PDB file of C-alpha atoms in Angstrom:
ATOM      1  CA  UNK K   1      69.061  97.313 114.069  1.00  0.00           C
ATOM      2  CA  UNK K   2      72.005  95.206 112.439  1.00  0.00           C
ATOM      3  CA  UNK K   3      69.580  93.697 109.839  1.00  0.00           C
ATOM      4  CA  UNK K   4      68.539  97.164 108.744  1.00  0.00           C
ATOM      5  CA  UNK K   5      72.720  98.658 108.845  1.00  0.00           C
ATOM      6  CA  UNK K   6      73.223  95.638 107.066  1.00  0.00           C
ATOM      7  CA  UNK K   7      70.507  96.139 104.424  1.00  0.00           C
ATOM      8  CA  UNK K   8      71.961  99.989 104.325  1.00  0.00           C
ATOM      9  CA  UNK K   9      75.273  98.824 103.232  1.00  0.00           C
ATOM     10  CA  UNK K  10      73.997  95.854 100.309  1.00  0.00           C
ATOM     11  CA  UNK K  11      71.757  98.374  99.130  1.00  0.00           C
ATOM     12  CA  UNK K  12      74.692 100.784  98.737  1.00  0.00           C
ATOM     13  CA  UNK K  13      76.809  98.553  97.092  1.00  0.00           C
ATOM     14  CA  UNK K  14      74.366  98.142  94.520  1.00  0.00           C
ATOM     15  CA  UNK K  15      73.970 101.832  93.860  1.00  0.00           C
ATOM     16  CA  UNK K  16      77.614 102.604  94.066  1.00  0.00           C
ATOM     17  CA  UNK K  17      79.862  99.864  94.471  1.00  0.00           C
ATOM     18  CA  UNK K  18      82.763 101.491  95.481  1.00  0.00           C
ATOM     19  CA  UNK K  19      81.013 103.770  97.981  1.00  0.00           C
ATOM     20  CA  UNK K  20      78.981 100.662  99.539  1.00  0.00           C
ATOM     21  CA  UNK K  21      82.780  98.675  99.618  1.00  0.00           C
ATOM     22  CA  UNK K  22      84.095 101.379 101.667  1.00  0.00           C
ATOM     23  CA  UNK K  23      80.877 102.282 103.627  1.00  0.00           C
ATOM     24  CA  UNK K  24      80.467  98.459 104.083  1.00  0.00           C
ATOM     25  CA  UNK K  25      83.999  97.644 105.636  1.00  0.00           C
ATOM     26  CA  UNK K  26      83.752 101.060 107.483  1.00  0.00           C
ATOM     27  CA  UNK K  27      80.986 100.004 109.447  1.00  0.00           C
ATOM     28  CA  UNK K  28      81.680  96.231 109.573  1.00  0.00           C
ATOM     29  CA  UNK K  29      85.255  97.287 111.648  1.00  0.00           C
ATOM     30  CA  UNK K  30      83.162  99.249 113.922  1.00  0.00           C
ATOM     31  CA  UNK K  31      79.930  97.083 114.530  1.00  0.00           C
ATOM     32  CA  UNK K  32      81.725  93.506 114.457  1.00  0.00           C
ATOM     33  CA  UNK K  33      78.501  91.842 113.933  1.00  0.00           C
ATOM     34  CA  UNK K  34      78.295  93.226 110.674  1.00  0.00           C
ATOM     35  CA  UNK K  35      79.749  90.094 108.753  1.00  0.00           C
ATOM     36  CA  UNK K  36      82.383  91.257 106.140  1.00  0.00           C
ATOM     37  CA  UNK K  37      81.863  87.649 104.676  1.00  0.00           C
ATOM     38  CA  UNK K  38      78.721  88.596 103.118  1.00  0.00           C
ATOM     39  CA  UNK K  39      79.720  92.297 102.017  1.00  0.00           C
ATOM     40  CA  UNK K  40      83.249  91.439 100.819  1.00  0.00           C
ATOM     41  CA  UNK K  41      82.466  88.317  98.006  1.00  0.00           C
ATOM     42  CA  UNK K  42      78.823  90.479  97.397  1.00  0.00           C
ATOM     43  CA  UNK K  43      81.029  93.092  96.501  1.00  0.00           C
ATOM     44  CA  UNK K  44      83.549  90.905  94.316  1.00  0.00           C
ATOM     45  CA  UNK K  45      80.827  89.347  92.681  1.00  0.00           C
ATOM     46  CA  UNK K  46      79.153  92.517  91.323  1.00  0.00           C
ATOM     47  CA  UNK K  47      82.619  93.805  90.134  1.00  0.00           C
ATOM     48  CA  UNK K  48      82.778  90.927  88.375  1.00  0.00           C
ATOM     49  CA  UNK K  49      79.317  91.231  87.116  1.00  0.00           C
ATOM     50  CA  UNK K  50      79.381  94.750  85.515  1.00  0.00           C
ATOM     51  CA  UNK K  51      82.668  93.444  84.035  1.00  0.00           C
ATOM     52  CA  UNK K  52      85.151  95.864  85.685  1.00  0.00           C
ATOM     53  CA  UNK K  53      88.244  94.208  85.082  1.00  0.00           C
ATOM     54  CA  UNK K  54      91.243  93.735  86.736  1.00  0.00           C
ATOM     55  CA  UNK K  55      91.599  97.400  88.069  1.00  0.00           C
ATOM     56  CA  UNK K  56      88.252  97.246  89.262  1.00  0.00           C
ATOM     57  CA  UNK K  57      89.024  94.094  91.446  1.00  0.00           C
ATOM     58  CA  UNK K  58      92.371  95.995  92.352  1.00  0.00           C
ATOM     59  CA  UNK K  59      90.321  99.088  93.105  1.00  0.00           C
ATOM     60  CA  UNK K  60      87.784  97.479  95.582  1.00  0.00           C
ATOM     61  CA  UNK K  61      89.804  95.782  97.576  1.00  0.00           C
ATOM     62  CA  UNK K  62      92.193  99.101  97.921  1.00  0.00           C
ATOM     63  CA  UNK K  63      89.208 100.750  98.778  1.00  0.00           C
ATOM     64  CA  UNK K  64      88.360  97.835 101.132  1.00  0.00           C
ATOM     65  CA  UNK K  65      91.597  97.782 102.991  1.00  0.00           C
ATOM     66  CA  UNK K  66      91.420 101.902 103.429  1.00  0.00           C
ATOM     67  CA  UNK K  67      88.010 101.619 105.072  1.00  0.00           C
ATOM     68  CA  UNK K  68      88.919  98.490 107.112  1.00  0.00           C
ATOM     69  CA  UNK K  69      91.980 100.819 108.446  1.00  0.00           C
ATOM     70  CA  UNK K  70      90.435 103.984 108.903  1.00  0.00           C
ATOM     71  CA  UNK K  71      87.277 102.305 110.443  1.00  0.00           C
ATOM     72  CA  UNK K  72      90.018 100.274 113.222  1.00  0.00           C
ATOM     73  CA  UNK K  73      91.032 103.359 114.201  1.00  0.00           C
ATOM     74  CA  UNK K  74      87.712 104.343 116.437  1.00  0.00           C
ATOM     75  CA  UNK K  75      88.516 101.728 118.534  1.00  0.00           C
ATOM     76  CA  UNK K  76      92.313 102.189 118.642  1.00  0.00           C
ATOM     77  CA  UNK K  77      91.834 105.868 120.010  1.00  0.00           C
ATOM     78  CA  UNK K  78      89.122 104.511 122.294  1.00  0.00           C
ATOM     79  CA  UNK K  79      91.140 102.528 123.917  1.00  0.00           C
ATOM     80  CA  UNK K  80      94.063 104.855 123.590  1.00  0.00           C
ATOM     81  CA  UNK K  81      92.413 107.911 125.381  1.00  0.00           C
ATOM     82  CA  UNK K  82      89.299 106.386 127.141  1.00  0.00           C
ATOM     83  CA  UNK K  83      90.751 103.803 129.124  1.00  0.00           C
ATOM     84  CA  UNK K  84      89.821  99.795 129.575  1.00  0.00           C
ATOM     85  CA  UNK K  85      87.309 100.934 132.392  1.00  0.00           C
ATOM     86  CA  UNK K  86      84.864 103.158 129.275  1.00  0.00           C
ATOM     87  CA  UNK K  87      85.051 100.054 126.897  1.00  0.00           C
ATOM     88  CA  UNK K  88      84.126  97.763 130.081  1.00  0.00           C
ATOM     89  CA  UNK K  89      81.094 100.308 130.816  1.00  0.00           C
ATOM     90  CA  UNK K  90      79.982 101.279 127.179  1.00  0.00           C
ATOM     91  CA  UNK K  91      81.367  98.590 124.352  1.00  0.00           C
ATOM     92  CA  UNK K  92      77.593  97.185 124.695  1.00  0.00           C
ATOM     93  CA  UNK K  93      76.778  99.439 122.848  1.00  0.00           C
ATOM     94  CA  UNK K  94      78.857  98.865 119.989  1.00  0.00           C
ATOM     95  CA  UNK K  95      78.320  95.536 120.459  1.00  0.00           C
ATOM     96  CA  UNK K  96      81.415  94.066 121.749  1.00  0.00           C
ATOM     97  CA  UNK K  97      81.336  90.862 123.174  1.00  0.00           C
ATOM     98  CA  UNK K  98      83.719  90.679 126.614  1.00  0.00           C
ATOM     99  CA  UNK K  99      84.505  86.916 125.878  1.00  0.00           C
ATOM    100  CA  UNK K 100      86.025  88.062 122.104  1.00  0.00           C
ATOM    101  CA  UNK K 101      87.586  90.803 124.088  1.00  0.00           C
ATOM    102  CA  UNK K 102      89.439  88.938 126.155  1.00  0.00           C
ATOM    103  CA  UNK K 103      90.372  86.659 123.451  1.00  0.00           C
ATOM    104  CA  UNK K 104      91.850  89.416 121.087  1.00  0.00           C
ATOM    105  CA  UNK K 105      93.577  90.646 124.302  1.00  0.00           C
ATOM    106  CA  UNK K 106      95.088  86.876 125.090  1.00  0.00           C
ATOM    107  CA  UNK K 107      96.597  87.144 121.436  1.00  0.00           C
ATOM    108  CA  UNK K 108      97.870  90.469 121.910  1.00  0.00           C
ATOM    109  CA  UNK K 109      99.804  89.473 124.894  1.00  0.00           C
ATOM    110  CA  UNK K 110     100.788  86.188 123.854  1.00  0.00           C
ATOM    111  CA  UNK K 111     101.734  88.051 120.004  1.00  0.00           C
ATOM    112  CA  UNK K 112     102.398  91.478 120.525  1.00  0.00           C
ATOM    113  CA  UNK K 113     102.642  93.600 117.348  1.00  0.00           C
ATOM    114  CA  UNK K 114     102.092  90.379 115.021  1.00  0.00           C
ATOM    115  CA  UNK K 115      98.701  89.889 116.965  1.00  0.00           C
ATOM    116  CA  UNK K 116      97.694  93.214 114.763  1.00  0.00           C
ATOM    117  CA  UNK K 117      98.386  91.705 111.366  1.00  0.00           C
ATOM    118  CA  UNK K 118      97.215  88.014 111.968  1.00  0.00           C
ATOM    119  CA  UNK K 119      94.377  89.073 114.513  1.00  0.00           C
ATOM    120  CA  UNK K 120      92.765  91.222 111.320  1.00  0.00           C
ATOM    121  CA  UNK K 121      92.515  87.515 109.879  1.00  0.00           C
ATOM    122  CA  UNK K 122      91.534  85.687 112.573  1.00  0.00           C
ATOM    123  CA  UNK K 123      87.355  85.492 112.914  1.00  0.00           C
ATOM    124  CA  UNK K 124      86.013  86.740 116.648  1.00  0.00           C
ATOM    125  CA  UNK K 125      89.313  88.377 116.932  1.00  0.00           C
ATOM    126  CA  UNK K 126      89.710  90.452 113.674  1.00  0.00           C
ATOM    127  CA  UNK K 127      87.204  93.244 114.687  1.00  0.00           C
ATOM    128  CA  UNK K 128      88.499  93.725 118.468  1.00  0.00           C
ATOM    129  CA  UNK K 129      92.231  93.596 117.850  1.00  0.00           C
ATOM    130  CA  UNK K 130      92.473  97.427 117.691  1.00  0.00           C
ATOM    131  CA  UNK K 131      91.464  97.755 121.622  1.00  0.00           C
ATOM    132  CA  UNK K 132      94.026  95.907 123.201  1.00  0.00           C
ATOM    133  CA  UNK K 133      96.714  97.285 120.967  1.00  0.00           C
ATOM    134  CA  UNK K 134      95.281 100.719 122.122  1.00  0.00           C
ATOM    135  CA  UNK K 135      95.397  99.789 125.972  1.00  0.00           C
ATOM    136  CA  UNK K 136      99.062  99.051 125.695  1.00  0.00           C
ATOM    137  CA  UNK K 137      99.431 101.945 123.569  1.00  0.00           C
ATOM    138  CA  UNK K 138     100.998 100.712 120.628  1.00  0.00           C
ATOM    139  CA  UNK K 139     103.021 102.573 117.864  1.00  0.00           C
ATOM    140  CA  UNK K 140     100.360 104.247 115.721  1.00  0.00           C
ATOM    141  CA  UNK K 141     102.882 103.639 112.416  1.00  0.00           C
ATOM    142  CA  UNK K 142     102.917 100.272 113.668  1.00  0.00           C
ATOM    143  CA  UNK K 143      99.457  99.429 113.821  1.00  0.00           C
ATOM    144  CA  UNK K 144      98.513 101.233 110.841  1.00  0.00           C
ATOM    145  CA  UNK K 145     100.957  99.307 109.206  1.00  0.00           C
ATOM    146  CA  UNK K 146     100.006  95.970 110.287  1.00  0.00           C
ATOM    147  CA  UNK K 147      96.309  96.716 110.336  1.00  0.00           C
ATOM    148  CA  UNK K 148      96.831  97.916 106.549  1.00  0.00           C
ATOM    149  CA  UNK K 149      98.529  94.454 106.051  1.00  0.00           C
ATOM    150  CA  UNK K 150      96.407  92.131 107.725  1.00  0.00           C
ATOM    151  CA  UNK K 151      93.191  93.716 106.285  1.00  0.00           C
ATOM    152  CA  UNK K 152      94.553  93.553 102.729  1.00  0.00           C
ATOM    153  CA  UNK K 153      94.740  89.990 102.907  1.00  0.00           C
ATOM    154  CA  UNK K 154      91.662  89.003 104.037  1.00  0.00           C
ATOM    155  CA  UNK K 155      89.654  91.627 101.969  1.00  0.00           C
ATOM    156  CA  UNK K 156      91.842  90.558  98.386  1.00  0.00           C
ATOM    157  CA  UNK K 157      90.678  86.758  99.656  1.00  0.00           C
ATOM    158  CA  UNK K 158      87.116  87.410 100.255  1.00  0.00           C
ATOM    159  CA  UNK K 159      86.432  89.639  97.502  1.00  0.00           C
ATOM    160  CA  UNK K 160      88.409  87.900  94.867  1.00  0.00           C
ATOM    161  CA  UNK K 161      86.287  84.895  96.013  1.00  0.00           C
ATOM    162  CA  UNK K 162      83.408  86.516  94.933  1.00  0.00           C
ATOM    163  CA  UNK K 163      85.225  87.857  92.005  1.00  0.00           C
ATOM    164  CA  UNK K 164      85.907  84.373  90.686  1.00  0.00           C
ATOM    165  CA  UNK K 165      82.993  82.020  91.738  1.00  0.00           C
ATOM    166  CA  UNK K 166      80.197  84.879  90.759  1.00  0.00           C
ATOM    167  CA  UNK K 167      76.688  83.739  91.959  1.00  0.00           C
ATOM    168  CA  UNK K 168      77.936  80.835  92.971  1.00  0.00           C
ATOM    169  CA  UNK K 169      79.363  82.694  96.380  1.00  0.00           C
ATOM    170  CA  UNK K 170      76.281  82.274  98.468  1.00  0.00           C
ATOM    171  CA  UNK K 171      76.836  78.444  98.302  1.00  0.00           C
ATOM    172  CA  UNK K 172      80.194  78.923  99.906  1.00  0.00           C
ATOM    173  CA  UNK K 173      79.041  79.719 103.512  1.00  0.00           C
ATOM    174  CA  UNK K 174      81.960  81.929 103.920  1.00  0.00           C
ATOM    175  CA  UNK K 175      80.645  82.703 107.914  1.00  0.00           C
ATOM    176  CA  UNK K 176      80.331  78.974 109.093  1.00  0.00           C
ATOM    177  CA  UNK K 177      83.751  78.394 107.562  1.00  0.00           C
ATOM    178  CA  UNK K 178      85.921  81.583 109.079  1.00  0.00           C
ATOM    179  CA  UNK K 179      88.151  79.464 110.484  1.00  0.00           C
ATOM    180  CA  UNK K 180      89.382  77.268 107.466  1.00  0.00           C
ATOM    181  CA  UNK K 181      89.356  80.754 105.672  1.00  0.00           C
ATOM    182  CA  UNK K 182      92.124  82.066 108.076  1.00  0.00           C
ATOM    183  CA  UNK K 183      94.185  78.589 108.335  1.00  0.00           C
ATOM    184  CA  UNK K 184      93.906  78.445 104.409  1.00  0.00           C
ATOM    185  CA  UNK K 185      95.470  82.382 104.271  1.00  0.00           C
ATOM    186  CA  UNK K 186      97.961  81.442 107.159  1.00  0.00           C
ATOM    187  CA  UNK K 187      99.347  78.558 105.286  1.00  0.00           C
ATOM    188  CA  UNK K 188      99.774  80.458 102.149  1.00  0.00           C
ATOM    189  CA  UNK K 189     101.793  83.262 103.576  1.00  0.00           C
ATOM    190  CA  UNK K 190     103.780  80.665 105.676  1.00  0.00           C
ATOM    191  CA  UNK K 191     104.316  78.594 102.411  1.00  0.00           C
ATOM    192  CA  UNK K 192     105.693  81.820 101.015  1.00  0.00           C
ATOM    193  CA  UNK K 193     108.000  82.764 103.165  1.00  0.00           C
ATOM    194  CA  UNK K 194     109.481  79.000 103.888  1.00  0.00           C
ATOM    195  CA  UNK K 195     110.082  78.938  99.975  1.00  0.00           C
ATOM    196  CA  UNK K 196     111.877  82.345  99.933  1.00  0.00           C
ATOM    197  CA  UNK K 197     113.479  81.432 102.634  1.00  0.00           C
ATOM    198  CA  UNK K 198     114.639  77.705 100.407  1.00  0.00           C
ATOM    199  CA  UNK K 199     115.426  79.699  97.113  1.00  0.00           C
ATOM    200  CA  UNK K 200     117.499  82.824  99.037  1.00  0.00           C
ATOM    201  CA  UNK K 201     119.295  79.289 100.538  1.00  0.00           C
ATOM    202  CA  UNK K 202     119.774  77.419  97.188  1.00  0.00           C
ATOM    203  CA  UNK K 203     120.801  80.890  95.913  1.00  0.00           C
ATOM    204  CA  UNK K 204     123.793  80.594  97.783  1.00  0.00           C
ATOM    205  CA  UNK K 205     124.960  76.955  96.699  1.00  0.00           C
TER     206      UNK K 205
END
């Protein structure tokens, strides 16, 4: 079944690359087994392939980041309206595991809001994040914005990747190396802010 949704979305992307972007991410939020490591830099690489620029790159990961946000919001209102007690009965078959539930849920309570912008980063979390900020019945401006956020990061990363390194992409094992993916992303926004912080500060010397 995932090896066939997954061939459903490549062979999309191929035909229309901005319909298989959004399809792809669409489905990839909802069926978190669907790796977004393999659509996202596939995706980046044929934009980069049929040479469409810089508003093309721009384009596709727009496109990315809408699909990633309207696709988090099935299991938002799920959890919103349904209750912890359907996902615990029926998220088998969407294919949630309860151990990355639990996880994503840890972070939420440990995180709060900021869970939703640095859990849409974070591998085994990224795809589940939306359910326990719909138990507790988060802000839905809120979590749009911080899904919006967090999911234009990591989709301007891994399709720019692709972008840039063209075939070359399938040697980076993007899913074995999730993790140094996220730290990599963390540090950059942290180094931003730290030297904002250091030139608002010399600024004022």
């Amino acid at each position: 079944m995932l090896q066939g949704i997954l061939n459903f979305v490549i062979s999309t992307i191929y035909q229309n690359i901005f319909l298989g972007i959004f399809l792809g991410v669409l489905i990839e939020t909802i069926f978190p087994p669907i790796p977004s490591e393999i659509i996202l830099p596939l995706s980046g690489y044929l934009l980069s392939f049929y040479s469409f620029g810089f508003y093309g790159l721009a384009s596709g990961i727009i496109i990315a980041t809408f699909g990633a946000t309207l696709g988090s919001l099935v299991y938002y209102y799920i959890a919103l309206k349904l209750g912890r007690k359907f996902v615990e009965k029926y998220g088998k078959y969407f294919l949630i595991d309860r151990k990355k539930l639990r996880a994503a849920e840890n972070w939420f309570k440990k995180y709060g809001k900021k869970a939703v912008f640095f859990g849409r980063m974070l591998p085994g979390i990224r795809e589940l994040i939306s359910l326990p900020a719909g138990f507790s019945k988060m802000n839905l401006k809120d979590y749009l914005l911080f899904t919006f956020l967090g999911s234009l990061i990591w989709n301007s990363f891994l399709i720019s990747l692709g972008y840039f390194f063209g075939e070359n992409w399938k040697n980076l094992q993007l899913d074995k190396f999730s993790n140094i993916i996220f730290t990599t992303i963390l540090l950059t926004i942290l180094t931003y802010f730290i030297f904002k912080k250091l030139v608002k500060k010399l600024q004022k010397v």
